[in-house]
CSV table of C-alpha atoms and ligand atoms in Angstrom, one decimal:
chain,number,residue,atom,x,y,z
H,13,UNK,CA,3.0,25.2,-3.2
H,14,UNK,CA,3.9,21.8,-4.7
H,15,UNK,CA,1.3,19.1,-6.4
H,16,UNK,CA,2.1,15.9,-5.5
H,17,UNK,CA,0.5,13.0,-8.4
H,18,UNK,CA,0.0,9.3,-7.5
H,19,UNK,CA,1.2,6.8,-10.8
H,20,UNK,CA,-2.6,6.0,-10.6
H,21,UNK,CA,-4.4,9.7,-11.2
H,22,UNK,CA,-5.4,10.2,-14.6
H,23,UNK,CA,-2.9,12.3,-17.1
H,24,UNK,CA,-5.3,15.2,-16.8
H,25,UNK,CA,-3.9,15.6,-13.2
H,26,UNK,CA,-0.6,13.9,-13.7
H,27,UNK,CA,0.3,16.9,-16.3
H,28,UNK,CA,-0.1,19.6,-13.3
H,29,UNK,CA,1.8,17.6,-11.1
H,30,UNK,CA,5.5,18.9,-9.9
H,31,UNK,CA,6.3,15.2,-8.6
H,32,UNK,CA,4.7,11.9,-9.5
H,33,UNK,CA,5.2,8.7,-7.7
H,34,UNK,CA,3.9,6.0,-5.4
H,35,UNK,CA,2.6,6.6,-1.8
H,36,UNK,CA,5.9,6.5,-0.2
H,37,UNK,CA,8.0,8.5,-3.0
H,38,UNK,CA,5.6,11.2,-2.8
H,39,UNK,CA,5.5,11.3,1.2
H,40,UNK,CA,9.4,11.8,0.8
H,41,UNK,CA,9.0,14.6,-1.9
H,42,UNK,CA,7.1,16.3,1.0
H,43,UNK,CA,9.5,15.4,3.5
H,44,UNK,CA,12.5,16.7,1.2
H,45,UNK,CA,10.9,20.0,0.4
H,46,UNK,CA,10.8,22.2,3.4
H,47,UNK,CA,10.5,25.4,1.1
H,48,UNK,CA,6.9,24.3,0.3
H,49,UNK,CA,4.3,26.1,1.9
H,50,UNK,CA,1.6,23.7,1.1
H,51,UNK,CA,1.2,20.5,-0.8
H,52,UNK,CA,-1.8,19.7,-3.0
H,53,UNK,CA,-1.8,15.8,-2.6
H,54,UNK,CA,-3.6,14.2,-5.5
H,55,UNK,CA,-4.0,10.8,-4.2
H,56,UNK,CA,-5.9,9.3,-1.5
H,57,UNK,CA,-6.4,10.1,2.1
H,58,UNK,CA,-3.9,7.6,4.1
H,59,UNK,CA,-1.2,9.1,1.4
H,60,UNK,CA,-2.1,12.6,2.6
H,61,UNK,CA,-1.8,11.9,6.2
H,62,UNK,CA,1.5,10.2,5.6
H,63,UNK,CA,3.1,13.1,3.9
H,64,UNK,CA,1.5,15.4,6.5
H,65,UNK,CA,3.4,13.0,9.4
H,66,UNK,CA,6.6,13.3,7.3
H,67,UNK,CA,6.4,17.0,6.4
H,68,UNK,CA,7.1,20.0,8.5
H,69,UNK,CA,4.8,21.5,11.0
H,70,UNK,CA,4.3,24.9,9.3
H,71,UNK,CA,3.3,22.8,5.8
H,72,UNK,CA,-0.1,22.2,5.0
H,73,UNK,CA,-1.3,19.0,3.1
H,74,UNK,CA,-4.3,19.2,1.0
H,75,UNK,CA,-6.4,16.7,-0.5
H,76,UNK,CA,-8.4,18.0,-3.1
H,77,UNK,CA,-11.6,15.9,-2.5
H,78,UNK,CA,-12.0,14.4,1.0
H,79,UNK,CA,-14.1,11.7,-0.3
H,80,UNK,CA,-10.7,10.1,-2.1
H,81,UNK,CA,-10.2,7.5,0.7
H,82,UNK,CA,-8.7,3.9,-0.1
H,83,UNK,CA,-11.3,0.9,0.1
H,84,UNK,CA,-8.4,-1.4,1.3
H,85,UNK,CA,-7.3,1.1,4.2
H,86,UNK,CA,-10.9,1.5,5.3
H,87,UNK,CA,-11.3,-2.4,5.5
H,88,UNK,CA,-9.1,-2.0,8.8
H,89,UNK,CA,-10.1,0.5,11.5
H,90,UNK,CA,-8.4,1.1,14.6
H,91,UNK,CA,-11.1,0.0,16.8
H,92,UNK,CA,-11.1,-3.5,14.8
H,93,UNK,CA,-7.4,-3.5,14.9
H,94,UNK,CA,-7.1,-2.8,18.7
H,95,UNK,CA,-10.0,-5.5,19.6
H,96,UNK,CA,-7.7,-8.1,17.1
H,97,UNK,CA,-4.4,-7.1,19.3
H,98,UNK,CA,-6.6,-7.8,22.6
H,99,UNK,CA,-7.4,-11.2,21.5
H,100,UNK,CA,-4.2,-12.2,20.5
H,101,UNK,CA,-2.3,-10.8,23.3
H,102,UNK,CA,-4.7,-13.0,25.6
H,103,UNK,CA,-4.1,-16.2,23.5
H,104,UNK,CA,-0.5,-15.6,22.6
H,105,UNK,CA,0.9,-13.7,25.8
H,106,UNK,CA,1.4,-10.4,26.6
H,107,UNK,CA,3.9,-8.0,24.5
H,108,UNK,CA,7.5,-7.2,25.8
H,109,UNK,CA,10.3,-9.8,25.7
H,110,UNK,CA,9.5,-13.6,26.3
H,111,UNK,CA,11.4,-16.0,28.4
H,112,UNK,CA,14.6,-17.6,27.1
H,113,UNK,CA,12.4,-20.7,26.3
H,114,UNK,CA,10.7,-18.7,23.4
H,115,UNK,CA,13.9,-17.6,21.8
H,116,UNK,CA,13.4,-14.1,23.8
H,117,UNK,CA,11.4,-13.3,20.8
H,118,UNK,CA,8.0,-11.3,21.3
H,119,UNK,CA,4.8,-13.3,20.7
H,120,UNK,CA,3.7,-11.0,17.8
H,121,UNK,CA,4.8,-8.4,16.0
H,122,UNK,CA,2.5,-5.9,14.3
H,123,UNK,CA,3.2,-5.1,10.6
H,124,UNK,CA,1.2,-2.5,8.4
H,125,UNK,CA,1.2,-1.8,4.8
H,126,UNK,CA,1.6,1.9,3.9
H,127,UNK,CA,-1.8,1.6,2.6
H,128,UNK,CA,-3.4,2.2,6.1
H,129,UNK,CA,-4.7,4.9,8.4
H,130,UNK,CA,-2.4,6.9,10.4
H,131,UNK,CA,-4.1,5.3,13.4
H,132,UNK,CA,-2.9,2.1,12.4
H,133,UNK,CA,0.7,3.1,11.8
H,134,UNK,CA,0.7,4.8,15.2
H,135,UNK,CA,-0.4,1.3,16.6
H,136,UNK,CA,2.2,-0.4,14.9
H,137,UNK,CA,4.9,2.3,16.3
H,138,UNK,CA,3.3,1.9,20.3
H,139,UNK,CA,3.5,-2.0,19.9
H,140,UNK,CA,7.2,-2.7,18.8
H,141,UNK,CA,5.5,-2.9,15.1
H,142,UNK,CA,6.8,-1.4,11.7
H,143,UNK,CA,5.2,-0.2,8.5
H,144,UNK,CA,6.4,-1.5,4.9
H,145,UNK,CA,5.9,-0.8,1.4
H,146,UNK,CA,5.1,-3.0,-1.5
H,147,UNK,CA,8.7,-2.7,-2.5
H,148,UNK,CA,10.1,-3.5,1.0
H,149,UNK,CA,7.7,-6.0,2.5
H,150,UNK,CA,10.1,-8.9,2.5
H,151,UNK,CA,12.8,-6.9,4.1
H,152,UNK,CA,10.5,-5.6,6.7
H,153,UNK,CA,9.2,-9.3,7.4
H,154,UNK,CA,12.6,-10.3,8.1
H,155,UNK,CA,13.0,-7.4,10.5
H,156,UNK,CA,10.2,-8.6,12.2
H,157,UNK,CA,11.0,-11.9,12.5
H,158,UNK,CA,14.4,-10.9,14.3
H,159,UNK,CA,12.5,-9.8,17.0
H,160,UNK,CA,9.1,-11.8,16.7
H,161,UNK,CA,7.9,-15.4,16.9
H,162,UNK,CA,5.0,-14.3,14.3
H,163,UNK,CA,3.5,-11.3,12.3
H,164,UNK,CA,-0.1,-9.9,12.3
H,165,UNK,CA,-0.3,-8.0,8.6
H,166,UNK,CA,-2.5,-5.3,8.1
H,167,UNK,CA,-4.5,-4.7,6.0
H,168,UNK,CA,-3.7,-6.5,2.5
H,169,UNK,CA,-3.9,-10.2,2.8
H,170,UNK,CA,-2.5,-10.5,-0.8
H,171,UNK,CA,0.8,-8.5,-0.1
H,172,UNK,CA,1.3,-10.4,3.2
H,173,UNK,CA,0.6,-13.8,1.7
H,174,UNK,CA,2.5,-13.4,-1.1
H,175,UNK,CA,5.6,-11.8,0.6
H,176,UNK,CA,5.7,-14.5,3.3
H,177,UNK,CA,5.2,-17.3,0.7
H,178,UNK,CA,8.4,-15.8,-1.3
H,179,UNK,CA,10.3,-16.2,1.9
H,180,UNK,CA,9.4,-19.9,2.0
H,181,UNK,CA,6.5,-19.8,4.6
H,182,UNK,CA,3.5,-22.2,3.6
H,183,UNK,CA,-0.1,-21.2,4.1
H,184,UNK,CA,-1.0,-23.7,6.6
H,185,UNK,CA,0.8,-21.3,9.1
H,186,UNK,CA,-0.9,-18.2,7.5
H,187,UNK,CA,-4.4,-17.8,9.2
H,188,UNK,CA,-6.6,-15.3,7.8
H,189,UNK,CA,-8.1,-12.7,10.5
H,190,UNK,CA,-11.8,-11.8,9.6
H,191,UNK,CA,-12.5,-8.8,12.0
H,192,UNK,CA,-16.1,-9.7,13.0
H,193,UNK,CA,-15.4,-13.2,14.1
H,194,UNK,CA,-14.1,-14.3,17.6
H,195,UNK,CA,-10.3,-14.7,17.3
H,196,UNK,CA,-10.7,-13.6,13.9
H,197,UNK,CA,-12.5,-16.9,12.9
H,198,UNK,CA,-9.3,-19.1,14.0
H,199,UNK,CA,-8.8,-21.7,16.7
H,200,UNK,CA,-6.5,-20.9,19.8
H,201,UNK,CA,-4.3,-23.8,18.1
H,202,UNK,CA,-3.9,-22.1,14.5
H,203,UNK,CA,-3.0,-19.0,16.3
H,204,UNK,CA,-0.4,-20.2,18.2
H,205,UNK,CA,1.1,-22.6,15.1
H,206,UNK,CA,0.9,-19.4,13.0
H,207,UNK,CA,3.8,-17.5,11.4
H,208,UNK,CA,1.8,-14.6,9.7
H,209,UNK,CA,-1.7,-13.7,10.5
H,210,UNK,CA,-3.3,-12.0,7.7
H,211,UNK,CA,-5.8,-9.5,8.0
H,212,UNK,CA,-9.0,-9.9,5.5
H,213,UNK,CA,-8.5,-6.9,3.6
H,214,UNK,CA,-7.7,-6.5,-0.4
H,215,UNK,CA,-7.4,-4.0,-3.1
H,216,UNK,CA,-10.6,-3.9,-5.2
H,217,UNK,CA,-8.5,-3.0,-8.2
H,218,UNK,CA,-5.8,-5.8,-8.0
H,219,UNK,CA,-8.3,-8.5,-6.6
H,220,UNK,CA,-9.8,-8.1,-10.5
H,221,UNK,CA,-6.9,-9.7,-11.8
H,222,UNK,CA,-7.2,-13.7,-12.7
H,223,UNK,CA,-5.3,-16.4,-13.9
H,224,UNK,CA,-7.5,-17.0,-17.0
H,225,UNK,CA,-6.6,-13.6,-17.9
H,226,UNK,CA,-2.9,-14.6,-18.0
H,227,UNK,CA,-3.6,-17.4,-19.9
H,228,UNK,CA,-5.8,-15.5,-22.3
H,229,UNK,CA,-2.8,-12.9,-22.6
H,230,UNK,CA,-0.3,-15.9,-23.4
H,231,UNK,CA,-2.5,-17.5,-26.0
H,232,UNK,CA,-3.1,-14.1,-27.7
H,233,UNK,CA,0.6,-13.1,-27.5
H,234,UNK,CA,2.7,-16.1,-27.5
H,235,UNK,CA,5.8,-15.0,-25.7
H,236,UNK,CA,4.3,-12.0,-24.2
H,237,UNK,CA,5.8,-11.2,-20.5
H,238,UNK,CA,3.2,-11.3,-17.8
H,239,UNK,CA,4.0,-8.8,-14.6
H,240,UNK,CA,1.8,-7.9,-11.6
H,241,UNK,CA,1.6,-6.1,-8.5
H,242,UNK,CA,2.0,-8.0,-5.6
H,243,UNK,CA,-1.6,-6.8,-4.1
H,244,UNK,CA,-2.8,-9.5,-6.8
H,245,UNK,CA,-4.2,-12.9,-5.5
H,246,UNK,CA,-1.6,-15.6,-5.1
H,247,UNK,CA,-2.7,-17.8,-7.8
H,248,UNK,CA,-2.0,-14.6,-10.0
H,249,UNK,CA,1.5,-13.9,-8.6
H,250,UNK,CA,2.3,-17.6,-9.1
H,251,UNK,CA,1.3,-17.7,-12.9
H,252,UNK,CA,3.1,-14.6,-13.7
H,253,UNK,CA,6.4,-13.9,-14.9
H,254,UNK,CA,7.2,-11.4,-12.4
H,255,UNK,CA,5.8,-9.7,-9.7
H,256,UNK,CA,6.6,-6.2,-7.8
H,257,UNK,CA,5.7,-2.7,-6.7
H,258,UNK,CA,4.9,-0.1,-9.3
H,259,UNK,CA,8.7,0.8,-9.1
H,260,UNK,CA,9.5,-2.5,-9.9
H,261,UNK,CA,6.8,-2.7,-13.0
H,262,UNK,CA,8.1,0.7,-14.3
H,263,UNK,CA,11.6,-0.5,-14.5
H,264,UNK,CA,10.5,-3.7,-16.3
H,265,UNK,CA,9.2,-1.5,-18.9
H,266,UNK,CA,12.0,0.5,-18.9
H,267,UNK,CA,14.4,-2.4,-19.5
H,268,UNK,CA,12.1,-4.2,-22.1
H,269,UNK,CA,13.9,-4.7,-25.5
H,270,UNK,CA,12.0,-3.0,-28.3
H,271,UNK,CA,9.3,-4.9,-30.0
H,272,UNK,CA,8.6,-6.8,-26.6
H,273,UNK,CA,5.0,-7.7,-25.5
H,274,UNK,CA,4.3,-6.7,-21.9
H,275,UNK,CA,1.1,-7.8,-20.1
H,276,UNK,CA,0.5,-6.0,-16.7
H,277,UNK,CA,-1.7,-6.5,-13.6
H,278,UNK,CA,-2.2,-3.1,-12.3
H,279,UNK,CA,-4.0,0.1,-12.4
H,280,UNK,CA,-5.3,1.1,-15.9
H,281,UNK,CA,-3.7,4.7,-15.7
H,282,UNK,CA,-0.3,3.6,-15.2
H,283,UNK,CA,-0.6,0.9,-17.6
H,284,UNK,CA,-1.9,3.4,-20.1
H,285,UNK,CA,1.1,5.7,-19.4
H,286,UNK,CA,3.6,3.1,-19.6
H,287,UNK,CA,2.6,2.4,-23.2
H,288,UNK,CA,2.7,6.2,-24.4
H,289,UNK,CA,6.2,6.4,-22.8
H,290,UNK,CA,7.4,3.1,-24.8
H,291,UNK,CA,5.6,3.3,-27.9
H,292,UNK,CA,7.9,0.6,-29.3
H,293,UNK,CA,6.5,-1.9,-27.0
H,294,UNK,CA,3.1,-3.5,-26.9
H,295,UNK,CA,1.8,-3.0,-23.3
H,296,UNK,CA,-2.0,-3.8,-22.1
H,297,UNK,CA,-3.6,-4.4,-18.9
H,298,UNK,CA,-4.6,-8.0,-18.2
H,299,UNK,CA,-7.9,-6.9,-17.4
H,300,UNK,CA,-9.9,-6.2,-20.4
H,301,UNK,CA,-12.6,-4.2,-18.5
H,302,UNK,CA,-11.2,-0.8,-17.3
H,303,UNK,CA,-10.2,-0.8,-13.9
H,304,UNK,CA,-9.3,2.6,-12.6
H,305,UNK,CA,-8.9,2.8,-9.0
H,306,UNK,CA,-12.1,4.4,-8.2
H,307,UNK,CA,-11.3,6.3,-5.4
H,308,UNK,CA,-8.3,7.8,-6.6
H,309,UNK,CA,-10.6,9.0,-9.8
H,310,UNK,CA,-12.5,11.2,-7.5
H,311,UNK,CA,-9.4,13.8,-7.6
H,312,UNK,CA,-11.2,15.5,-10.9
H,313,UNK,CA,-9.5,18.1,-12.6
H,314,UNK,CA,-12.3,20.5,-11.2
H,315,UNK,CA,-11.7,19.7,-7.6
H,316,UNK,CA,-7.5,20.6,-8.4
H,317,UNK,CA,-8.7,23.9,-10.1
H,318,UNK,CA,-10.9,24.8,-6.9
H,319,UNK,CA,-8.0,23.8,-4.5
H,320,UNK,CA,-5.9,26.3,-6.6
H,321,UNK,CA,-8.1,28.9,-6.9
H,322,UNK,CA,-8.8,28.5,-3.1
H,323,UNK,CA,-5.0,28.9,-2.4
H,324,UNK,CA,-4.7,31.9,-4.7
H,325,UNK,CA,-7.7,33.5,-2.7
H,326,UNK,CA,-5.7,32.9,0.7
H,327,UNK,CA,-7.5,30.2,2.0
H,328,UNK,CA,-6.8,26.7,2.9
H,329,UNK,CA,-9.3,24.0,1.9
H,330,UNK,CA,-9.5,20.5,3.0
H,331,UNK,CA,-6.2,20.4,5.1
H,332,UNK,CA,-5.3,17.0,6.3
H,333,UNK,CA,-3.9,17.2,10.0
H,334,UNK,CA,-3.0,14.3,11.9
H,335,UNK,CA,-2.9,14.4,15.5
H,336,UNK,CA,0.5,15.0,17.1
H,337,UNK,CA,0.3,11.9,19.1
H,338,UNK,CA,-0.4,9.6,16.3
H,339,UNK,CA,1.9,11.4,14.2
H,340,UNK,CA,4.7,10.8,16.6
H,341,UNK,CA,3.8,7.1,17.2
H,342,UNK,CA,3.5,6.8,13.3
H,343,UNK,CA,6.6,8.4,12.8
H,344,UNK,CA,8.5,5.5,15.0
H,345,UNK,CA,6.8,2.8,12.6
H,346,UNK,CA,8.0,4.7,9.5
H,347,UNK,CA,11.5,5.4,10.6
H,348,UNK,CA,11.7,1.5,11.7
H,349,UNK,CA,10.9,0.7,8.1
H,350,UNK,CA,13.6,3.3,6.9
H,351,UNK,CA,16.3,1.9,9.4
H,352,UNK,CA,15.2,-1.8,8.2
H,353,UNK,CA,16.5,-0.7,4.6
H,354,UNK,CA,15.4,-1.4,0.9
R,422,LIG,S1,-5.4,1.1,-5.8
R,422,LIG,FE1,-6.3,-0.2,-4.5
R,422,LIG,S2,-4.7,0.1,-2.7
R,422,LIG,FE2,-4.2,1.5,-4.0
R,422,LIG,S3,-5.7,3.5,-3.3
R,422,LIG,FE3,-7.0,2.3,-5.3
R,422,LIG,S4,-8.1,0.6,-3.4
R,422,LIG,FE4,-6.2,1.5,-2.4
């Protein structure tokens, strides 16, 4: 049995974890440990699904509290995504290679952030699409534009917008798809002219960060370096000194000269742990109001204890099992991502 702990878990959980990382690092840890009979996944539901997809068929993945979901992942259901796809293919043309006049490119490539259900990863796998993480989103979009005229990006509008802007794509060709409106609230012309269609999802933790918080941090600590996660709104990413994945933030902290001040826009448990690891730096969260991920927080130590006691008693509680067909299609999208590199 191995305990996998996400970076955003509280210290009382992380201290018991055999591996600590982001969602993809933990899924890879599950893949790389075929000797483990089970994995207790201290994270949220979509992460446990990915670990189940990448681990062996005999291994079980357990989520200590089934109520630990991700509000962003829940913002795109498979029914909504399939309805969106039907409308897009009606307007833009069906899948498959288009005529030479279209450059031989598919009308639209579906891309989903790792923070989505297995059903949506599988949808992307079935429809020529791919998965991305916050570390490799640009590489994945470049891959998508090699075979498609445009991308529809699920479910985090901010990661999609920030990545596309960094590639020089302008906001006027990034319509927002609101799942409850016909054509997502767009005109046929907007969809035809689009390069990246953004799903109307967001992370409830990272959308709290503001430009005003950055201005205050700079006023209070002149010379502070401001780094934020790309799930933050575009104005925040643009006002920061740097933006990147959790791994990027960790490396920035590692590389900081003693005495430096770092103002960070990401989840509070991670920020506090980084400060503990580098007491020679001043590190603080941009948001003065404590902002843990409330769904991650549902992995209370008591649930972990209950899970371990159940395993000792020979029971496998709260097992996360992805349907075999969904897992196969998800693996296609995940493997495309791994082949696309960084
Ligand atoms: S931090 Fe945001 S994206 Fe991550 S699990 Fe929590 S709600 Fe989901």
